[in-house]
Amino acid sequence: MQTDPTPQAQAQPQRIGVPRETFPLEKRVATVPDVVEKLIKLGFTVSVESGAGDAANFSDEAYRAAGAEVLPDAAALWAASDIVFKVRPPSEGEVGLMREGGTLIDFIWPAQNPQLMEQLAARKATVLAIDCLPRTLSRAQKMDALTSTAGVSGYRAVIEAANAFGRFFNGQITAAGKVPPAKVFIAGAGVAGLAAIGTAANLGAVVRANDTRAEVADQVKSLGGEFVKVDYEEEGSGGGGYAKVMSEGFQAAQRQMYATEAKNADIIITTALIPGKPAPKLITAEMVQSMKPGSVIVDMAAEQGGNCELTVPGEAVVRHGVTIVGYTDLASRLAKQSSTLYATNLLRLTEELCKAKDGRAVVNMEDDAIRGLTVVKDGAITWPAPPLKAAPVPAPKAAAPVAEKKSAHGPGEPMSGKTLTIVFAVLAVLFWAIGAHAPVAFLSHFTVFVLACFIGYMVVWNVTPALHTPLMSVTNAISSIIAIGALVQIAPPEAGANGRPDGLIMWLAFAALVLTAVNMFGGFAVTRRMLAMFRK
């Protein structure tokens, strides 16, 4: 961070600057008017380059209304800013405009940009690379711009596929004939892949997906897709939320599976990418040639070379009758949404840097999340960050001595024979006392009540909790008791020669039956609707 020479200067709030992105086709902006207001509440002043938000539909007037100062050009903004928020890595020209000792927060990709890292270090800058956030930290999720961006890109990939595809996603039966649903195969079920699965399934497609990490299978199914397993046993989790590079044996089995899926799929969306490494080639030219004419491939890894051998980064091309979409600006094609999410991620990071809310950002290198983000500190390259310390494993609890047990049997263990005999003896004495002194009519009703309680308990409490909520279980159990009681009152044994009870009692019992029936059948109807939410 920049060091001010005087106490008076140190007391002044820092200025956050947001320049217009100069990368080709980039429409996003690093902050939005709603977030500007919150940055100002943290004590910062905010400047925005004129036109920075135009492509994302955020006007200069909107920024001014939020309290930001709009500066006329990039030179004025970089010169005035203590902290700069950006989306894309800065160009060589932008690095030259940066104030010496200033702070930069954006996507840097240090493994792919070593020369940029040297240039920033020469400016004695402090650089926080939002792409280096340790994603395994739960408290870091609110700052995870990679996840936000990937979710937008996955959604947009399906939209681009639908635009290039020649028919509906969902199956339909029309007067002109039957339209089969589109078959979508998604390679990679990370954040982008899961977003694509959910979007394609919601559009009515039949979705199949694969990932090297077996633990994502349940996530794929929960979003309406079918997980396709490679016929090769190998764990694919590489730590940090990413997949690892798999063995040659696994890759051969995976290629065979992809070849089969390509023949059947109408649309393939590939998302496989490991940071710092070229995109793996998953879809070969032969697989493309085997696809049906009119099929579509959306290669989300196009910027790093692509998962398909025939991908042309930045373009949509047709090869062997298959449209291959290699756009590198998928998130930018939803500029307003992705800018809003990214701006919120940077706001959460700023809150961590400025906990005192005094308009001064402090880079705490003792904080695991901030240390992981910091790739250059006061001109010194600090990337890569040291590995995170493993959480201490709690010591196993010592087993309690047998002599200190407070009960004869633990939870879930059957009663001993002696205890069971005592319980039955006590209950028998209790029933004898009630039967010896209670009226005959009371004893009859009491017997029905006990049986109803027992049956209700055995029937309802044995239902799987996932299918029957506890509240509904209790409600239906009570309803069963009421229903049995009402039936007894409508036709009791002592009702008389005509077998009919008193008129008032009969009508009360009838009303009880009606209300109970509504409650019981309504409960089951609600249960069916709840289950239907999880079915396609």
Coordinates of C-alpha atoms in Angstrom, one line a residue:
M1 CA 0.0 0.0 0.0
Q2 CA 1.1 3.6 -0.5
T3 CA 2.7 5.2 2.6
D4 CA 1.8 8.8 3.3
P5 CA 4.6 11.0 4.7
T6 CA 2.6 12.9 7.2
P7 CA 0.0 12.1 9.9
Q8 CA -2.3 14.6 8.2
A9 CA -2.0 12.7 4.9
Q10 CA -2.5 9.3 6.7
A11 CA -5.8 10.6 8.1
Q12 CA -7.2 11.3 4.6
P13 CA -9.4 8.7 3.0
Q14 CA -8.1 6.9 0.0
R15 CA -9.5 7.3 -3.5
I16 CA -10.8 4.3 -5.4
G17 CA -10.6 4.7 -9.2
V18 CA -12.5 2.7 -11.8
P19 CA -11.2 3.1 -15.4
R20 CA -12.9 2.1 -18.6
E21 CA -11.8 -1.4 -19.8
T22 CA -9.6 -1.3 -22.9
F23 CA -9.5 -5.0 -23.6
P24 CA -11.2 -5.8 -27.0
L25 CA -14.9 -6.7 -26.7
E26 CA -14.9 -6.2 -22.9
K27 CA -18.1 -4.5 -21.8
R28 CA -17.9 -5.0 -18.0
V29 CA -17.0 -2.4 -15.4
A30 CA -15.4 -3.0 -12.0
T31 CA -18.0 -1.3 -9.9
V32 CA -21.7 -0.1 -10.3
P33 CA -23.6 2.8 -8.8
D34 CA -25.2 0.8 -6.0
V35 CA -21.8 -0.4 -4.8
V36 CA -20.4 3.1 -5.1
E37 CA -22.7 4.3 -2.4
K38 CA -21.5 1.5 -0.1
L39 CA -17.8 2.2 -0.8
I40 CA -18.4 5.8 0.2
K41 CA -20.0 4.6 3.5
L42 CA -16.8 2.8 4.2
G43 CA -15.0 6.2 4.1
F44 CA -13.5 6.1 0.6
T45 CA -13.9 8.6 -2.2
V46 CA -14.7 7.1 -5.6
S47 CA -13.8 8.2 -9.1
V48 CA -15.0 6.7 -12.4
E49 CA -13.7 7.3 -15.9
S50 CA -16.2 8.9 -18.2
G51 CA -18.0 6.2 -20.2
A52 CA -16.6 3.3 -18.1
G53 CA -20.1 1.8 -17.5
D54 CA -21.8 2.7 -20.8
A55 CA -21.4 -0.8 -22.4
A56 CA -23.0 -2.3 -19.2
N57 CA -25.8 0.3 -19.2
F58 CA -24.5 2.3 -16.3
S59 CA -24.4 6.0 -17.3
D60 CA -22.1 8.7 -16.0
E61 CA -25.2 10.4 -14.5
A62 CA -25.9 7.3 -12.4
Y63 CA -22.4 7.3 -11.0
R64 CA -22.6 11.0 -10.1
A65 CA -26.0 10.4 -8.4
A66 CA -24.4 7.7 -6.3
G67 CA -21.7 10.1 -5.2
A68 CA -18.8 9.3 -7.5
E69 CA -16.6 11.8 -9.3
V70 CA -16.5 11.3 -13.1
L71 CA -13.1 12.1 -14.5
P72 CA -12.7 12.8 -18.2
D73 CA -9.9 10.3 -19.2
A74 CA -7.8 7.4 -18.1
A75 CA -4.7 9.5 -17.3
A76 CA -6.6 11.7 -14.9
L77 CA -8.2 8.7 -13.2
W78 CA -5.0 6.7 -12.7
A79 CA -3.1 9.7 -11.5
A80 CA -5.8 10.6 -8.9
S81 CA -6.4 7.0 -7.6
D82 CA -4.8 5.3 -4.6
I83 CA -6.6 2.1 -5.3
V84 CA -7.7 1.0 -8.8
F85 CA -10.5 -1.6 -9.4
K86 CA -10.3 -3.3 -12.8
V87 CA -11.7 -6.4 -14.5
R88 CA -9.1 -7.4 -17.1
P89 CA -5.3 -7.3 -16.4
P90 CA -3.9 -3.8 -17.1
S91 CA -2.1 -3.2 -20.4
E92 CA 1.5 -1.9 -20.6
G93 CA 0.1 1.6 -21.1
E94 CA -2.1 1.4 -18.1
V95 CA 0.7 0.2 -15.9
G96 CA 2.7 3.3 -17.0
L97 CA -0.2 5.5 -15.9
M98 CA -0.4 3.9 -12.5
R99 CA 0.6 6.0 -9.5
E100 CA 3.9 4.7 -8.0
G101 CA 3.1 2.8 -4.8
G102 CA -0.6 2.5 -5.6
T103 CA -2.8 -0.5 -5.2
L104 CA -4.4 -2.5 -8.0
I105 CA -7.3 -5.1 -7.5
D106 CA -8.4 -7.1 -10.5
F107 CA -7.9 -10.4 -12.4
I108 CA -4.1 -10.8 -12.9
W109 CA -3.5 -14.5 -13.7
P110 CA 0.1 -14.3 -12.5
A111 CA 1.1 -17.7 -13.8
Q112 CA 0.2 -16.6 -17.4
N113 CA 1.6 -13.0 -17.0
P114 CA 5.1 -13.0 -15.5
Q115 CA 6.1 -10.0 -17.5
L116 CA 3.1 -8.0 -16.2
M117 CA 4.1 -9.0 -12.6
E118 CA 7.6 -7.6 -13.1
Q119 CA 6.1 -4.3 -14.5
L120 CA 3.8 -3.9 -11.5
A121 CA 6.6 -4.7 -9.1
A122 CA 8.8 -2.0 -10.8
R123 CA 6.0 0.6 -10.0
K124 CA 6.3 -0.5 -6.3
A125 CA 2.7 -1.4 -6.4
T126 CA 0.6 -3.6 -4.2
V127 CA -1.5 -6.0 -6.3
L128 CA -4.4 -8.1 -5.2
A129 CA -5.3 -10.7 -7.8
I130 CA -8.9 -11.7 -7.4
D131 CA -8.2 -14.9 -9.3
C132 CA -5.8 -16.1 -6.6
L133 CA -8.4 -16.1 -3.8
P134 CA -8.1 -19.3 -1.7
R135 CA -11.5 -20.8 -2.6
T136 CA -11.4 -23.5 0.1
L137 CA -11.9 -20.9 2.9
S138 CA -15.6 -20.6 3.7
R139 CA -15.3 -16.9 4.7
A140 CA -13.8 -16.2 1.2
Q141 CA -16.9 -17.2 -0.7
K142 CA -18.4 -13.7 -0.6
M143 CA -15.2 -12.4 -2.4
D144 CA -15.1 -15.3 -5.0
A145 CA -15.3 -13.5 -8.3
L146 CA -14.2 -16.6 -10.2
T147 CA -17.4 -18.3 -9.1
S148 CA -19.6 -15.3 -9.9
T149 CA -18.0 -15.0 -13.4
A150 CA -18.2 -18.7 -14.1
G151 CA -21.8 -18.9 -13.2
V152 CA -22.7 -16.1 -15.6
S153 CA -20.5 -17.7 -18.3
G154 CA -22.2 -21.1 -17.9
Y155 CA -25.6 -19.6 -18.3
R156 CA -24.6 -17.6 -21.3
A157 CA -23.0 -20.7 -22.9
V158 CA -26.4 -22.3 -23.0
I159 CA -28.0 -19.2 -24.5
E160 CA -25.4 -19.1 -27.2
A161 CA -26.0 -22.8 -27.9
A162 CA -29.7 -22.2 -28.1
N163 CA -29.1 -19.3 -30.6
A164 CA -27.0 -21.5 -32.8
F165 CA -29.2 -24.6 -32.5
G166 CA -31.9 -25.2 -35.1
R167 CA -34.8 -26.2 -32.9
F168 CA -36.4 -26.2 -29.5
F169 CA -34.7 -27.4 -26.4
N170 CA -37.8 -29.0 -24.9
G171 CA -39.8 -31.8 -26.4
Q172 CA -43.2 -30.8 -27.8
I173 CA -46.2 -32.4 -29.5
T174 CA -47.7 -30.1 -32.0
A175 CA -50.3 -30.3 -34.8
A176 CA -47.4 -30.4 -37.2
G177 CA -45.7 -33.4 -35.5
K178 CA -43.6 -34.4 -32.5
V179 CA -40.4 -32.5 -31.6
P180 CA -37.9 -34.5 -29.6
P181 CA -36.0 -32.7 -26.7
A182 CA -32.5 -31.6 -27.4
K183 CA -29.7 -33.8 -26.0
V184 CA -27.1 -31.7 -24.2
F185 CA -23.7 -33.1 -23.0
I186 CA -21.6 -31.0 -20.6
A187 CA -18.0 -31.8 -20.1
G188 CA -16.9 -30.5 -16.7
A189 CA -19.3 -29.9 -13.8
G190 CA -17.5 -27.1 -12.0
V191 CA -19.3 -23.8 -11.3
A192 CA -19.7 -23.0 -15.0
G193 CA -20.8 -26.5 -15.8
L194 CA -23.4 -26.7 -13.1
A195 CA -24.8 -23.4 -14.2
A196 CA -25.0 -24.7 -17.7
I197 CA -26.7 -27.9 -16.5
G198 CA -29.3 -26.0 -14.6
T199 CA -30.1 -23.7 -17.5
A200 CA -30.3 -26.4 -20.1
A201 CA -32.5 -28.6 -17.9
N202 CA -34.8 -25.7 -17.2
L203 CA -35.2 -25.1 -20.9
G204 CA -36.4 -28.7 -21.2
A205 CA -33.3 -30.5 -22.6
V206 CA -32.1 -33.9 -21.7
V207 CA -28.8 -33.2 -20.0
R208 CA -25.9 -35.5 -19.4
A209 CA -22.7 -34.4 -17.8
N210 CA -19.2 -35.7 -16.8
D211 CA -16.5 -34.6 -14.4
T212 CA -13.3 -36.1 -13.1
R213 CA -14.5 -35.4 -9.5
A214 CA -16.9 -38.1 -8.5
E215 CA -18.3 -36.0 -5.6
V216 CA -20.1 -33.7 -8.1
A217 CA -22.4 -36.5 -9.3
D218 CA -25.1 -35.6 -6.7
Q219 CA -24.9 -31.9 -7.7
V220 CA -25.5 -32.9 -11.3
K221 CA -28.5 -35.0 -10.4
S222 CA -30.0 -32.3 -8.2
L223 CA -30.0 -29.8 -11.1
G224 CA -31.8 -32.2 -13.4
G225 CA -28.9 -33.8 -15.2
E226 CA -27.6 -37.4 -15.5
F227 CA -24.0 -38.0 -14.4
V228 CA -21.9 -40.0 -16.9
K229 CA -19.1 -41.9 -15.2
V230 CA -15.9 -42.8 -16.9
D231 CA -15.2 -46.5 -16.8
Y232 CA -11.9 -46.0 -14.9
E233 CA -11.3 -45.7 -11.2
E234 CA -9.2 -42.6 -10.3
E235 CA -10.0 -39.6 -8.0
G236 CA -10.0 -36.3 -9.9
S237 CA -10.1 -33.7 -7.2
G238 CA -7.0 -31.6 -7.2
G239 CA -7.7 -29.4 -4.2
G240 CA -8.7 -25.7 -4.1
G241 CA -12.0 -26.5 -5.8
Y242 CA -10.4 -27.5 -9.1
A243 CA -9.9 -30.8 -10.9
K244 CA -6.4 -32.3 -11.4
V245 CA -4.6 -33.5 -14.5
M246 CA -5.6 -37.1 -14.9
S247 CA -3.4 -40.1 -15.8
E248 CA -3.1 -41.3 -19.4
G249 CA -5.2 -44.4 -18.6
F250 CA -8.1 -42.3 -17.4
Q251 CA -7.8 -39.9 -20.3
A252 CA -8.0 -42.8 -22.8
A253 CA -11.2 -44.1 -21.1
Q254 CA -12.5 -40.6 -21.0
R255 CA -11.9 -40.0 -24.7
Q256 CA -13.8 -43.2 -25.5
M257 CA -16.7 -42.1 -23.4
Y258 CA -16.7 -38.6 -25.1
A259 CA -16.7 -40.3 -28.5
T260 CA -19.9 -42.2 -27.6
E261 CA -21.6 -39.1 -26.2
A262 CA -20.6 -36.9 -29.2
K263 CA -22.5 -39.3 -31.6
N264 CA -25.7 -38.9 -29.5
A265 CA -25.5 -35.3 -28.4
D266 CA -27.1 -32.3 -30.2
I267 CA -25.2 -29.8 -28.1
I268 CA -21.8 -30.2 -26.3
I269 CA -20.6 -27.5 -23.8
T270 CA -17.0 -27.9 -22.6
T271 CA -15.8 -26.2 -19.4
A272 CA -12.6 -28.1 -18.6
L273 CA -9.8 -25.7 -17.5
I274 CA -7.1 -25.8 -14.8
P275 CA -5.7 -22.3 -13.9
G276 CA -2.1 -21.8 -15.2
K277 CA -2.3 -24.7 -17.7
P278 CA -3.4 -24.9 -21.3
A279 CA -7.0 -26.2 -21.8
P280 CA -7.1 -30.0 -22.2
K281 CA -8.2 -31.3 -25.6
L282 CA -11.3 -33.3 -25.0
I283 CA -13.2 -33.1 -28.3
T284 CA -11.2 -34.3 -31.3
A285 CA -11.8 -33.6 -35.0
E286 CA -13.1 -37.1 -35.4
M287 CA -15.7 -36.6 -32.7
V288 CA -16.9 -33.4 -34.3
Q289 CA -17.2 -35.3 -37.6
S290 CA -19.3 -38.0 -36.0
M291 CA -21.9 -35.5 -34.7
K292 CA -25.2 -34.9 -36.4
P293 CA -25.3 -32.0 -38.9
G294 CA -26.7 -28.9 -37.2
S295 CA -25.2 -29.8 -33.8
V296 CA -23.5 -27.2 -31.7
I297 CA -20.3 -27.1 -29.5
V298 CA -19.7 -24.2 -27.1
D299 CA -16.1 -24.2 -26.0
M300 CA -15.9 -22.2 -22.8
A301 CA -12.1 -22.8 -22.5
A302 CA -11.5 -21.1 -25.9
E303 CA -9.4 -18.3 -24.3
Q304 CA -6.8 -20.8 -23.1
G305 CA -6.7 -22.7 -26.4
G306 CA -10.0 -24.6 -26.2
N307 CA -11.2 -28.1 -25.3
C308 CA -12.1 -28.8 -28.9
E309 CA -9.3 -29.3 -31.6
L310 CA -11.3 -27.2 -34.1
T311 CA -12.1 -24.2 -31.9
V312 CA -11.2 -20.8 -33.2
P313 CA -10.9 -18.5 -30.1
G314 CA -13.2 -15.5 -30.4
E315 CA -15.2 -16.8 -33.3
A316 CA -18.1 -19.1 -34.2
V317 CA -17.1 -21.4 -37.1
V318 CA -18.8 -24.3 -38.9
R319 CA -16.8 -27.6 -39.3
H320 CA -18.3 -30.8 -40.7
G321 CA -21.8 -29.2 -40.4
V322 CA -21.2 -28.5 -36.6
T323 CA -21.2 -25.0 -35.3
I324 CA -18.3 -24.5 -32.9
V325 CA -18.7 -21.4 -30.7
G326 CA -15.4 -20.2 -29.3
Y327 CA -16.4 -16.8 -27.8
T328 CA -14.0 -15.6 -25.2
D329 CA -16.3 -12.9 -23.8
L330 CA -19.3 -15.0 -22.5
A331 CA -19.4 -13.1 -19.2
S332 CA -19.1 -9.8 -21.0
R333 CA -22.2 -10.7 -23.1
L334 CA -24.2 -10.3 -19.9
A335 CA -22.3 -7.2 -18.9
K336 CA -24.8 -5.7 -16.5
Q337 CA -25.3 -8.8 -14.5
S338 CA -21.7 -9.9 -14.4
S339 CA -20.6 -6.3 -13.5
T340 CA -23.0 -6.2 -10.6
L341 CA -21.8 -9.5 -9.2
Y342 CA -18.1 -8.6 -9.7
A343 CA -18.6 -5.2 -8.0
T344 CA -20.2 -6.9 -5.0
N345 CA -17.3 -9.3 -4.7
L346 CA -14.9 -6.3 -4.7
L347 CA -17.0 -4.6 -2.1
R348 CA -16.8 -7.6 0.2
L349 CA -13.0 -7.6 -0.3
T350 CA -12.8 -3.9 0.5
E351 CA -14.8 -4.5 3.7
E352 CA -12.1 -7.0 4.7
L353 CA -9.4 -4.5 3.9
C354 CA -11.1 -1.6 5.7
K355 CA -12.6 -3.0 8.9
A356 CA -12.2 0.3 10.6
K357 CA -14.5 2.0 8.0
D358 CA -12.1 4.9 7.9
G359 CA -11.5 4.9 4.1
R360 CA -8.0 3.3 4.5
A361 CA -7.3 -0.1 3.1
V362 CA -4.9 -2.3 5.1
V363 CA -3.3 -5.4 3.6
N364 CA -3.0 -7.9 6.5
M365 CA -0.6 -10.5 5.4
E366 CA -1.5 -12.6 8.4
D367 CA -5.0 -13.1 7.0
D368 CA -5.1 -16.3 4.9
A369 CA -7.6 -14.9 2.4
I370 CA -5.8 -11.6 1.9
R371 CA -2.4 -13.3 1.8
G372 CA -3.6 -15.6 -0.9
L373 CA -4.8 -12.6 -3.0
T374 CA -1.7 -10.5 -2.6
V375 CA 0.7 -11.3 -5.5
V376 CA 2.8 -8.1 -5.2
K377 CA 3.3 -6.2 -1.9
D378 CA 5.0 -2.8 -2.0
G379 CA 7.0 -3.8 -5.1
A380 CA 8.0 -7.3 -3.9
I381 CA 6.5 -10.2 -5.8
T382 CA 4.8 -12.5 -3.1
W383 CA 3.2 -15.0 -5.5
P384 CA 2.6 -17.9 -5.0
A385 CA 1.3 -17.7 -1.5
P386 CA 2.4 -20.4 0.9
P387 CA 0.0 -23.4 1.3
L388 CA -2.8 -22.9 3.8
K389 CA -2.3 -24.4 7.2
A390 CA -4.4 -27.5 7.6
A391 CA -7.1 -27.2 10.3
P392 CA -6.1 -29.0 13.5
V393 CA -7.7 -32.4 13.8
P394 CA -9.7 -32.5 17.1
A395 CA -8.4 -35.1 19.6
P396 CA -10.8 -38.1 20.0
K397 CA -12.9 -38.0 23.1
A398 CA -12.0 -40.5 25.7
A399 CA -14.6 -43.3 26.1
A400 CA -16.6 -42.9 29.3
P401 CA -16.0 -45.6 31.9
V402 CA -18.8 -48.2 32.1
A403 CA -19.3 -47.5 35.8
E404 CA -20.2 -43.9 35.0
K405 CA -23.1 -44.7 32.7
K406 CA -26.3 -43.0 33.9
S407 CA -28.7 -45.4 32.1
A408 CA -28.9 -49.1 31.8
H409 CA -29.0 -48.8 28.0
G410 CA -27.7 -46.2 25.6
P411 CA -29.6 -44.5 22.8
G412 CA -30.8 -47.0 20.2
E413 CA -29.9 -50.0 22.3
P414 CA -32.7 -52.5 23.3
M415 CA -33.8 -52.7 26.9
S416 CA -32.5 -55.4 29.1
G417 CA -34.9 -58.2 30.0
K418 CA -35.1 -57.0 33.6
T419 CA -36.0 -53.4 32.6
L420 CA -38.6 -54.6 30.1
T421 CA -40.3 -56.8 32.8
I422 CA -40.4 -53.9 35.2
V423 CA -41.9 -51.5 32.6
F424 CA -44.7 -54.1 31.6
A425 CA -45.4 -54.7 35.3
V426 CA -45.9 -51.0 36.0
L427 CA -48.2 -50.6 32.9
A428 CA -50.2 -53.7 33.9
V429 CA -50.8 -52.3 37.4
L430 CA -51.8 -48.9 35.9
F431 CA -54.3 -50.5 33.5
W432 CA -55.8 -52.7 36.3
A433 CA -56.3 -49.6 38.5
I434 CA -58.0 -47.7 35.6
G435 CA -60.2 -50.8 34.7
A436 CA -61.2 -51.5 38.3
H437 CA -62.4 -48.0 39.1
A438 CA -63.3 -46.3 35.8
P439 CA -66.9 -46.4 34.3
V440 CA -67.4 -48.9 31.5
A441 CA -68.0 -46.2 28.9
F442 CA -64.7 -44.5 29.8
L443 CA -62.8 -47.7 29.6
S444 CA -64.1 -48.4 26.1
H445 CA -63.1 -44.9 24.9
F446 CA -59.7 -45.2 26.7
T447 CA -59.0 -48.5 25.0
V448 CA -59.7 -46.9 21.5
F449 CA -57.5 -43.9 22.4
V450 CA -54.5 -46.1 23.4
L451 CA -54.8 -48.2 20.3
A452 CA -55.1 -45.2 18.1
C453 CA -52.0 -43.6 19.7
F454 CA -50.1 -46.9 19.2
I455 CA -51.1 -47.4 15.6
G456 CA -50.5 -43.7 14.7
Y457 CA -47.0 -43.9 16.2
M458 CA -46.1 -47.1 14.4
V459 CA -47.4 -45.9 11.0
V460 CA -46.4 -42.3 10.9
W461 CA -43.1 -42.3 12.8
N462 CA -41.7 -45.1 10.6
V463 CA -42.0 -43.0 7.5
T464 CA -38.7 -41.7 6.1
P465 CA -38.1 -38.2 7.3
A466 CA -37.1 -37.1 3.8
L467 CA -40.6 -37.9 2.6
H468 CA -42.7 -36.7 5.5
T469 CA -41.8 -33.7 7.5
P470 CA -42.0 -34.0 11.3
L471 CA -44.7 -31.4 11.6
M472 CA -46.9 -33.1 9.0
S473 CA -46.3 -36.5 10.7
V474 CA -47.6 -35.1 14.1
T475 CA -50.6 -33.4 12.4
N476 CA -51.6 -36.6 10.6
A477 CA -51.2 -38.7 13.8
I478 CA -53.5 -36.4 15.7
S479 CA -55.9 -36.4 12.7
S480 CA -56.0 -40.2 12.9
I481 CA -56.9 -40.2 16.6
I482 CA -59.7 -37.6 15.9
A483 CA -61.0 -39.7 13.0
I484 CA -61.3 -42.9 15.1
G485 CA -62.9 -41.0 18.0
A486 CA -65.5 -39.4 15.6
L487 CA -66.4 -42.8 14.1
V488 CA -66.9 -44.2 17.6
Q489 CA -69.2 -41.3 18.5
I490 CA -71.3 -41.6 15.3
A491 CA -72.1 -45.3 16.0
P492 CA -71.2 -46.1 19.6
P493 CA -72.1 -49.6 21.1
E494 CA -74.4 -48.0 23.7
A495 CA -76.2 -45.8 21.3
G496 CA -79.6 -47.6 21.9
A497 CA -81.9 -49.7 20.0
N498 CA -81.8 -47.7 16.8
G499 CA -77.9 -47.5 16.9
R500 CA -78.0 -43.7 16.6
P501 CA -76.4 -41.3 19.1
D502 CA -77.7 -38.0 20.2
G503 CA -78.2 -35.5 17.3
L504 CA -75.8 -32.9 18.5
I505 CA -73.1 -35.5 19.2
M506 CA -73.6 -37.0 15.7
W507 CA -73.2 -33.6 13.9
L508 CA -70.1 -32.7 16.0
A509 CA -68.6 -36.1 15.1
F510 CA -69.5 -35.6 11.4
A511 CA -67.9 -32.1 11.4
A512 CA -64.8 -33.6 13.1
L513 CA -64.6 -36.2 10.3
V514 CA -64.9 -33.7 7.6
L515 CA -62.2 -31.4 9.0
T516 CA -59.9 -34.3 9.7
A517 CA -60.3 -35.6 6.2
V518 CA -59.4 -32.2 4.8
N519 CA -56.3 -32.1 7.0
M520 CA -55.2 -35.6 6.2
F521 CA -55.7 -35.5 2.4
G522 CA -54.4 -31.9 2.3
G523 CA -51.2 -33.1 4.0
F524 CA -50.7 -35.9 1.5
A525 CA -51.4 -33.4 -1.4
V526 CA -48.7 -31.0 -0.1
T527 CA -46.3 -33.9 0.2
R528 CA -46.9 -34.9 -3.4
R529 CA -46.3 -31.3 -4.5
M530 CA -43.0 -31.1 -2.5
L531 CA -41.8 -34.3 -4.1
A532 CA -42.8 -33.1 -7.6
M533 CA -40.4 -30.1 -7.1
F534 CA -37.5 -32.5 -7.3
R535 CA -38.7 -34.4 -10.3
K536 CA -38.1 -33.3 -13.9

